[in-house]
mmCIF file of C-alpha atoms in Angstrom:
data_model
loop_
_atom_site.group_PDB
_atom_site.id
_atom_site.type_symbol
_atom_site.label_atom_id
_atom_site.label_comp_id
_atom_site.label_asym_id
_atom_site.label_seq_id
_atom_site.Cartn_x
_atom_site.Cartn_y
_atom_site.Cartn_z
ATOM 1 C CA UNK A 5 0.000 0.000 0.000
ATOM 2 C CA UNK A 6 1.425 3.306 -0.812
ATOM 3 C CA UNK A 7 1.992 5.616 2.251
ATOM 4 C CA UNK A 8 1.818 9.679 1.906
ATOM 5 C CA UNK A 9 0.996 9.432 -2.210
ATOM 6 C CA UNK A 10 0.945 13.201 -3.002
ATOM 7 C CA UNK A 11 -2.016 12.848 -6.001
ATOM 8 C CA UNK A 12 -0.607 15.727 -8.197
ATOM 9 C CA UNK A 13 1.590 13.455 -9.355
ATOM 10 C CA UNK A 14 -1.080 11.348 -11.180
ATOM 11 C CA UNK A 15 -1.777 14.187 -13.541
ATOM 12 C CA UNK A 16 1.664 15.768 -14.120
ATOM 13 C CA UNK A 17 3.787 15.015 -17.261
ATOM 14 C CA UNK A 18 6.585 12.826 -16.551
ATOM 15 C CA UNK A 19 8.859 15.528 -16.933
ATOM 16 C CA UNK A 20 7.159 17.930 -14.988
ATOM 17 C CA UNK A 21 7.789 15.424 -12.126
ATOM 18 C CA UNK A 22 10.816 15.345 -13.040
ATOM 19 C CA UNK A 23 11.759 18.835 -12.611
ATOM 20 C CA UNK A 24 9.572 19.149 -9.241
ATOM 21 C CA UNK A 25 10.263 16.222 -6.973
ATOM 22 C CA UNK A 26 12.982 14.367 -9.154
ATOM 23 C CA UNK A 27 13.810 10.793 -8.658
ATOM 24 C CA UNK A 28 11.402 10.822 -5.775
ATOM 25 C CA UNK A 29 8.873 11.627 -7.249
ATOM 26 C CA UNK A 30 8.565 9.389 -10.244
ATOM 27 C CA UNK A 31 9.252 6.157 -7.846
ATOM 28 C CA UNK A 32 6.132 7.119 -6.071
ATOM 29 C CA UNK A 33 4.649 8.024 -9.449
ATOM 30 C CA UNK A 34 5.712 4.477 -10.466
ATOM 31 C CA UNK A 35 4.483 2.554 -7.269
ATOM 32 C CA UNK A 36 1.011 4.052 -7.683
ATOM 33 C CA UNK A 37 0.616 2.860 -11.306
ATOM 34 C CA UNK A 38 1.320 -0.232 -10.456
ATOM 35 C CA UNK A 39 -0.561 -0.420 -7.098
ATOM 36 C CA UNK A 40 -3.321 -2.073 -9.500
ATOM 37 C CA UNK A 41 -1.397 -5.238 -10.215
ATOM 38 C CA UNK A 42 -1.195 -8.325 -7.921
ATOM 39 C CA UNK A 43 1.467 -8.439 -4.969
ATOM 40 C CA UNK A 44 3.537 -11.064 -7.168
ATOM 41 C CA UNK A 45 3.880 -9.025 -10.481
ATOM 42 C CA UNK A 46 4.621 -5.589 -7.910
ATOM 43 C CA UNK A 47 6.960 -7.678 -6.334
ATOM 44 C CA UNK A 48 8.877 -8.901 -9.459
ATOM 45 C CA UNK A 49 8.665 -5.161 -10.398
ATOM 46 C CA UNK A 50 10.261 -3.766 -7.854
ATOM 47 C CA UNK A 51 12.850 -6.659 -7.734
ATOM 48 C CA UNK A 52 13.798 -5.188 -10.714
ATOM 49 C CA UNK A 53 13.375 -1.471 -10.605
ATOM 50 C CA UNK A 54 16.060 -2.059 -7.300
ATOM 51 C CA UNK A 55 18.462 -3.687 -9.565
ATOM 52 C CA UNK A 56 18.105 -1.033 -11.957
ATOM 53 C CA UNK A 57 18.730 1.637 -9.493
ATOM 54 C CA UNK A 58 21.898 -0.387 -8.002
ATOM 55 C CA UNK A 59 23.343 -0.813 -11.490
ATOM 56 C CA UNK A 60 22.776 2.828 -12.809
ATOM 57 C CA UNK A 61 23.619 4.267 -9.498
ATOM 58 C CA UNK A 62 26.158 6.567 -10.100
ATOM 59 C CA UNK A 63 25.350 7.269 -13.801
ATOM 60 C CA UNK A 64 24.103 10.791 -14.635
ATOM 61 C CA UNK A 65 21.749 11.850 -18.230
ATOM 62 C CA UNK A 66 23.250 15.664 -18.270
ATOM 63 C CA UNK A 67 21.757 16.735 -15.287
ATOM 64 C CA UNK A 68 19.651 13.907 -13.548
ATOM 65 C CA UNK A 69 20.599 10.399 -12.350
ATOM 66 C CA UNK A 70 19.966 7.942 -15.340
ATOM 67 C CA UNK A 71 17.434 6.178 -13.507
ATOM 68 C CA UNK A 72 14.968 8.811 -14.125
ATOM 69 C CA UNK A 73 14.880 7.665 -17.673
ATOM 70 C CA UNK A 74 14.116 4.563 -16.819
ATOM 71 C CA UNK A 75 11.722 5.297 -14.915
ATOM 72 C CA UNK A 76 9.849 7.419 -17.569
ATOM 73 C CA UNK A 77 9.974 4.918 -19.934
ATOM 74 C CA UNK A 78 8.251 2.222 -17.704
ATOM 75 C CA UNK A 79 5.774 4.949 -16.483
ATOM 76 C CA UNK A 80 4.894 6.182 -19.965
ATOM 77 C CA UNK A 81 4.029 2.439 -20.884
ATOM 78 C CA UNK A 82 1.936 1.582 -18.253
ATOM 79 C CA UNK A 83 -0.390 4.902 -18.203
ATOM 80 C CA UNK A 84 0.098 6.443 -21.449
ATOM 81 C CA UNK A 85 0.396 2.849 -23.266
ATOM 82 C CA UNK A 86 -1.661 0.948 -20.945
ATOM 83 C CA UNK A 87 0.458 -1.953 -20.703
ATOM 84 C CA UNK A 88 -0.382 -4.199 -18.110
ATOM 85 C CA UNK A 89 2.461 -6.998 -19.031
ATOM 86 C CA UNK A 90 4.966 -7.273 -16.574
ATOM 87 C CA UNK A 91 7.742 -8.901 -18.656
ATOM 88 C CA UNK A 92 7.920 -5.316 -20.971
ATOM 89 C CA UNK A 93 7.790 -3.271 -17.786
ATOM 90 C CA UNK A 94 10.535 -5.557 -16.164
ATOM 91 C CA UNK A 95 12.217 -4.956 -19.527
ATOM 92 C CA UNK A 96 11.898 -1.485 -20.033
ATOM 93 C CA UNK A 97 13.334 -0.803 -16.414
ATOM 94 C CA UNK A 98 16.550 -2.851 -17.682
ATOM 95 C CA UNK A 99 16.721 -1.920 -21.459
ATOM 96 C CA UNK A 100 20.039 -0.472 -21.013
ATOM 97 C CA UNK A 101 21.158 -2.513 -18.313
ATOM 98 C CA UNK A 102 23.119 -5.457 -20.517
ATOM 99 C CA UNK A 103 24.617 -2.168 -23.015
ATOM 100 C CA UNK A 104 25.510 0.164 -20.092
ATOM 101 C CA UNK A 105 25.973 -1.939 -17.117
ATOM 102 C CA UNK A 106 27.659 -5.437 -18.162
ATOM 103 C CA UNK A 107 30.400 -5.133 -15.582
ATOM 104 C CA UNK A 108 28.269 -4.681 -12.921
ATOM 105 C CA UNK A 109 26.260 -7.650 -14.179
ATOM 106 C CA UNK A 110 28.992 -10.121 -15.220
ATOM 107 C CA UNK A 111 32.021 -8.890 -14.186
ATOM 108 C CA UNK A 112 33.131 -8.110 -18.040
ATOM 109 C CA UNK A 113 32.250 -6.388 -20.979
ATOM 110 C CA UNK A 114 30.559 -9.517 -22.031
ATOM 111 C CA UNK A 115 26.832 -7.904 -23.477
ATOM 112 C CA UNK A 116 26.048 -11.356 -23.985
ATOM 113 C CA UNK A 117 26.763 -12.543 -21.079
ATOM 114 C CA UNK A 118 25.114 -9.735 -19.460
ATOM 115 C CA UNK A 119 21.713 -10.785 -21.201
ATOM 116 C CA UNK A 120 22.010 -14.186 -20.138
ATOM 117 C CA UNK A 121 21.985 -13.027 -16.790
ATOM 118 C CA UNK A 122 18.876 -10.914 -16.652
ATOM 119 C CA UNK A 123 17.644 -14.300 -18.275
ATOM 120 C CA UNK A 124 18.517 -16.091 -15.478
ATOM 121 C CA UNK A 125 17.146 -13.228 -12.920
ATOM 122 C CA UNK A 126 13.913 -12.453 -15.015
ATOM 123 C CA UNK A 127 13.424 -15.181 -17.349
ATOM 124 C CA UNK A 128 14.202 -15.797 -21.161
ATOM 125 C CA UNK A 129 11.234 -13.589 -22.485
ATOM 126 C CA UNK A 130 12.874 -10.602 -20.838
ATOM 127 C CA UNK A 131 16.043 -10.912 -22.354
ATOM 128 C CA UNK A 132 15.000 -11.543 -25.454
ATOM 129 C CA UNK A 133 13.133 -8.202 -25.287
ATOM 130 C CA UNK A 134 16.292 -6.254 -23.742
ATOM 131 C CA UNK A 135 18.493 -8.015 -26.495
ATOM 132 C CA UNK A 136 16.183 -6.551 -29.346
ATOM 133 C CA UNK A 137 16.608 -2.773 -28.232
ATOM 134 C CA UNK A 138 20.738 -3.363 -26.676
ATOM 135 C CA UNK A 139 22.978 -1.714 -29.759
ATOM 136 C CA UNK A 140 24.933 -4.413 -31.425
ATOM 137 C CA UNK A 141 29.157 -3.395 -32.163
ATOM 138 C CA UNK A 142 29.077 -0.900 -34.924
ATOM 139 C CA UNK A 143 31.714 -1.260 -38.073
ATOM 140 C CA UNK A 144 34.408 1.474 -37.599
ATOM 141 C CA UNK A 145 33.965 2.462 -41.425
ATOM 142 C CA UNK A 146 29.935 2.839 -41.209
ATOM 143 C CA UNK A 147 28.512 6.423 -39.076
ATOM 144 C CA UNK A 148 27.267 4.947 -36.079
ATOM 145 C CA UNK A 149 24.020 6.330 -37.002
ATOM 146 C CA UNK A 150 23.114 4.838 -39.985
ATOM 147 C CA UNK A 151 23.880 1.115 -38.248
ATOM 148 C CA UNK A 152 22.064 2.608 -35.221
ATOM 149 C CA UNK A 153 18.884 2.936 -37.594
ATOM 150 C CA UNK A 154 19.251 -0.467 -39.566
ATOM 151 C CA UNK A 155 19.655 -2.490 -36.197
ATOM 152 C CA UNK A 156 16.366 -1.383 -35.034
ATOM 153 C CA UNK A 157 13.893 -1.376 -38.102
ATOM 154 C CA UNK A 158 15.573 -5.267 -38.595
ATOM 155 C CA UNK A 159 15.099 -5.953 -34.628
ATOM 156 C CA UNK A 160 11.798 -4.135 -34.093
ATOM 157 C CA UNK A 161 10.304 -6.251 -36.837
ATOM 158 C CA UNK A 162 11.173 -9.373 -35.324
ATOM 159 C CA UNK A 163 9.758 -8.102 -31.497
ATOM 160 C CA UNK A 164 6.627 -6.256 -31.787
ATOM 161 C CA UNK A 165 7.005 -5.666 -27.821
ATOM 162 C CA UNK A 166 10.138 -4.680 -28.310
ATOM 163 C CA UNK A 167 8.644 -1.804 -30.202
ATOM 164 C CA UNK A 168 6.601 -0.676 -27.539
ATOM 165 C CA UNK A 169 9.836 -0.235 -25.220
ATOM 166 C CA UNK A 170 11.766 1.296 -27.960
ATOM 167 C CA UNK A 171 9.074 4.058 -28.798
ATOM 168 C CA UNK A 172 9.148 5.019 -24.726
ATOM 169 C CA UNK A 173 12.490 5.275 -25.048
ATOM 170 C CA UNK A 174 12.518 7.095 -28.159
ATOM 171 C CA UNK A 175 9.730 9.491 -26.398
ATOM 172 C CA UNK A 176 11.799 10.169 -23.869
ATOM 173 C CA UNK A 177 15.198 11.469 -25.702
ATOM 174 C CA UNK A 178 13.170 12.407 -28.599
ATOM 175 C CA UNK A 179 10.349 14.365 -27.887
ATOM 176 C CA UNK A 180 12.206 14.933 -24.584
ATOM 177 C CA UNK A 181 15.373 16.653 -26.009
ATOM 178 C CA UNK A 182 13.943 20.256 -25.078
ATOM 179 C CA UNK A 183 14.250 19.329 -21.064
ATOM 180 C CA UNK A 184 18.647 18.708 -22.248
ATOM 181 C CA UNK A 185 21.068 21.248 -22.149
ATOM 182 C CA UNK A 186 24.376 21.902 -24.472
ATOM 183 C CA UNK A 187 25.786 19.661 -26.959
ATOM 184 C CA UNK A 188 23.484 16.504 -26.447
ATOM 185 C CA UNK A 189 20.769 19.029 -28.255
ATOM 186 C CA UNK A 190 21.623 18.877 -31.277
ATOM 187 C CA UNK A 191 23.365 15.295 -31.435
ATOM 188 C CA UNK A 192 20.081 13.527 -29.617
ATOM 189 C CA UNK A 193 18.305 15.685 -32.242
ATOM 190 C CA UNK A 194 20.793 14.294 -35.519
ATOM 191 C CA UNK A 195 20.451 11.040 -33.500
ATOM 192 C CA UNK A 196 17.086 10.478 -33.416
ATOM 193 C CA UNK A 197 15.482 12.060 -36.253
ATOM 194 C CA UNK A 198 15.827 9.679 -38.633
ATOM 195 C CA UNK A 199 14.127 7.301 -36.556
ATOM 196 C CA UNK A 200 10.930 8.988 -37.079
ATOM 197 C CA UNK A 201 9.695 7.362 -40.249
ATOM 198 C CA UNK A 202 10.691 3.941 -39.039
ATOM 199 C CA UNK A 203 8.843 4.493 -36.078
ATOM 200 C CA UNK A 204 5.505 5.856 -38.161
ATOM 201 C CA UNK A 205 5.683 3.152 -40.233
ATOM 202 C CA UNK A 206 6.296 0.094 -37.673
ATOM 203 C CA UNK A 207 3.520 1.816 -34.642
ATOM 204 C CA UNK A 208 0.544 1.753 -36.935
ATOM 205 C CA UNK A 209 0.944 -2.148 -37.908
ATOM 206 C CA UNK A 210 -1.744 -4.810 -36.969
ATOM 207 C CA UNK A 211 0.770 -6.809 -35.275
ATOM 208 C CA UNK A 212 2.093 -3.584 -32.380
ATOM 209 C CA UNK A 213 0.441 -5.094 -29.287
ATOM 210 C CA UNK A 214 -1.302 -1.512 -28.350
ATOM 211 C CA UNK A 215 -4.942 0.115 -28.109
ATOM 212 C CA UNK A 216 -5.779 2.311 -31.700
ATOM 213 C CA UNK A 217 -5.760 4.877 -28.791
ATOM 214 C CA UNK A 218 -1.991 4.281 -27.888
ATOM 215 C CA UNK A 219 -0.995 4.510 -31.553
ATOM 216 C CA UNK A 220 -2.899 7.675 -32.196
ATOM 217 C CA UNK A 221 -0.899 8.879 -29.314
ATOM 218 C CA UNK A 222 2.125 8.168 -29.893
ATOM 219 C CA UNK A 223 1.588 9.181 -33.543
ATOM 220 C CA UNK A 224 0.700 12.201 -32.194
ATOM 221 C CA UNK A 225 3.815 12.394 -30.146
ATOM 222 C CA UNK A 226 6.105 11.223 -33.718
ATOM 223 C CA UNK A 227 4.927 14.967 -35.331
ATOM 224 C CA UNK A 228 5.986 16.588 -32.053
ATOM 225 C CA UNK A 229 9.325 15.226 -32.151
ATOM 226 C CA UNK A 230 9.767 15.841 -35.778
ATOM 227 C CA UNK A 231 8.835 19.567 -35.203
ATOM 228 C CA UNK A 232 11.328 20.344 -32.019
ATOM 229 C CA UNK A 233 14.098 18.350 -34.081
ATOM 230 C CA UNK A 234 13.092 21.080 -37.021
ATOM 231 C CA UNK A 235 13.401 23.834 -34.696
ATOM 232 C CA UNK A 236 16.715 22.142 -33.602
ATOM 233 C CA UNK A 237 18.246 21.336 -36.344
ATOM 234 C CA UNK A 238 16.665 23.374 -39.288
ATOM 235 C CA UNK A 239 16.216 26.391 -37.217
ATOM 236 C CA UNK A 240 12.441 26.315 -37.652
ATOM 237 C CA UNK A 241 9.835 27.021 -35.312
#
C-alpha cells in the first residue's frame, strides 16, 4: 500500500515530475501505477526497478541520475500505453542494463553474457526483449548512425514488444530533447530524427500489441518530435 501518495503526481507530465520532486517523485509516481497489479507481479517489479537503481547508481543523463529515464519509460508504458504486461515493464526498467551496465552484471564487458543473466534473474522472455533494443558493435567504417537505424527497423520487426519499449524510449530522448542542455541538443536531435519514419511506419501495424488509442498517441507524439528536431536542427519554429 502506498503511504503519503501526493495525487498531483497522477496528472503531471513525466517531466514535470521530473523537474519538481525528481527521482522521488517518479518512484512514487511508479508505485502508484502499479498499485493495481497483484502483490507477485509488484513484487517482481520492484525486484527489478532495485536492480536497476543499483546498477545505474552513479550514472548521470546531463543533469539527472539515469534512472529517471528509466523510470519514464516504464511509467509512460503503463499509463500512457496501458500496458499491463509485466515482462515489458521488467524490460523497459533494464533496457540499457546489458549495453551500459555489463560489468556490474557479469564482471566483463561480455553484453552477452550480461543478457544471459537478466535471463537467469527475469526469465528468457525478458532478455530476449532487452536483447532486441541493446545496440549491437558498430563497423568502424559505417557512421554509427546509420547502423544505429538499420539495427532497429531489422530488430523491431522481429519483437513487436520490443517496439513498444523502444518508442518510450525514443519518447523520452526524442520528444524529450527540449528538457537537455548543451551539446546533447543537437546530437540527440541528428540522432534520433531519422528514426521517425521507421517508427511511423512500424507503430501503426496490426501486429504492435497496443490500443488504436496508444498509436494515435504516440503518432501524435512522432509529429511533435519531428517539429522540435526542425526547430533544432533546421532552425524552424
Amino acid at each position: 500500500m502506498l503511504r503519503d501518495f501526493r495525487p498531483t503526481l497522477a496528472m503531471m507530465p513525466l517531466h514535470a515530475i521530473t523537474e519538481v520532486y525528481g527521482e522521488e517523485g517518479l518512484r512514487e509516481r511508479f508505485l502508484h501505477e502499479i498499485s493495481r497489479f497483484g502483490e507477485a507481479d509488484r513484487v517482481r517489479l520492484e525486484q527489478a526497478l532495485d536492480l536497476a537503481a543499483d546498477l545505474h547508481g552513479g550514472q548521470r543523463r546531463v543533469r539527472e541520475p539515469y534512472l529517471n529515464h528509466l523510470l519514464r519509460v516504464t511509467i509512460r508504458i503503463l499509463h500512457y500505453y496501458r500496458v499491463d504486461d509485466v515482462d515489458v515493464l521488467v524490460a523497459a526498467l533494464l533496457h540499457d542494463a546489458a549495453e551500459d551496465q555489463a560489468y556490474k552484471l557479469v564482471g566483463s564487458a561480455d553484453t552477452t553474457a550480461a543478457l544471459d543473466r537478466l535471463g537467469e534473474l527475469f526469465g528468457p522472455r525478458v532478455r530476449r526483449l532487452i536483447a532486441a533494443v541493446t545496440n549491437p558493435e558498430y563497423s568502424p567504417d559505417r557512421h554509427e548512425h546509420e547502423q544505429y537505424r538499420e539495427h532497429l527497423a531489422e530488430s523491431l520487426d522481429a519483437e513487436p514488444w520490443a517496439r513498444v519499449i523502444k518508442i518510450s524510449d525514443f519518447t523520452d530522448n526524442g520528444v524529450g530533447v527540449i528538457h537537455t542542455t548543451g551539446p546533447k541538443v543537437s546530437s540527440s536531435a541528428r540522432k534520433y530524427r531519422p528514426l521517425v519514419p521507421l517508427f511511423r511506419e512500424l507503430i501503426p501495424r496490426a501486429d504492435t500489441p497496443l490500443s488504436d488509442a496508444a498509436k494515435a498517441h504516440i503518432l501524435d507524439q512522432l509529429d511533435l518530435a519531428e517539429e522540435r528536431f526542425a526547430a533544432i536542427l533546421d532552425g524552424r519554429v
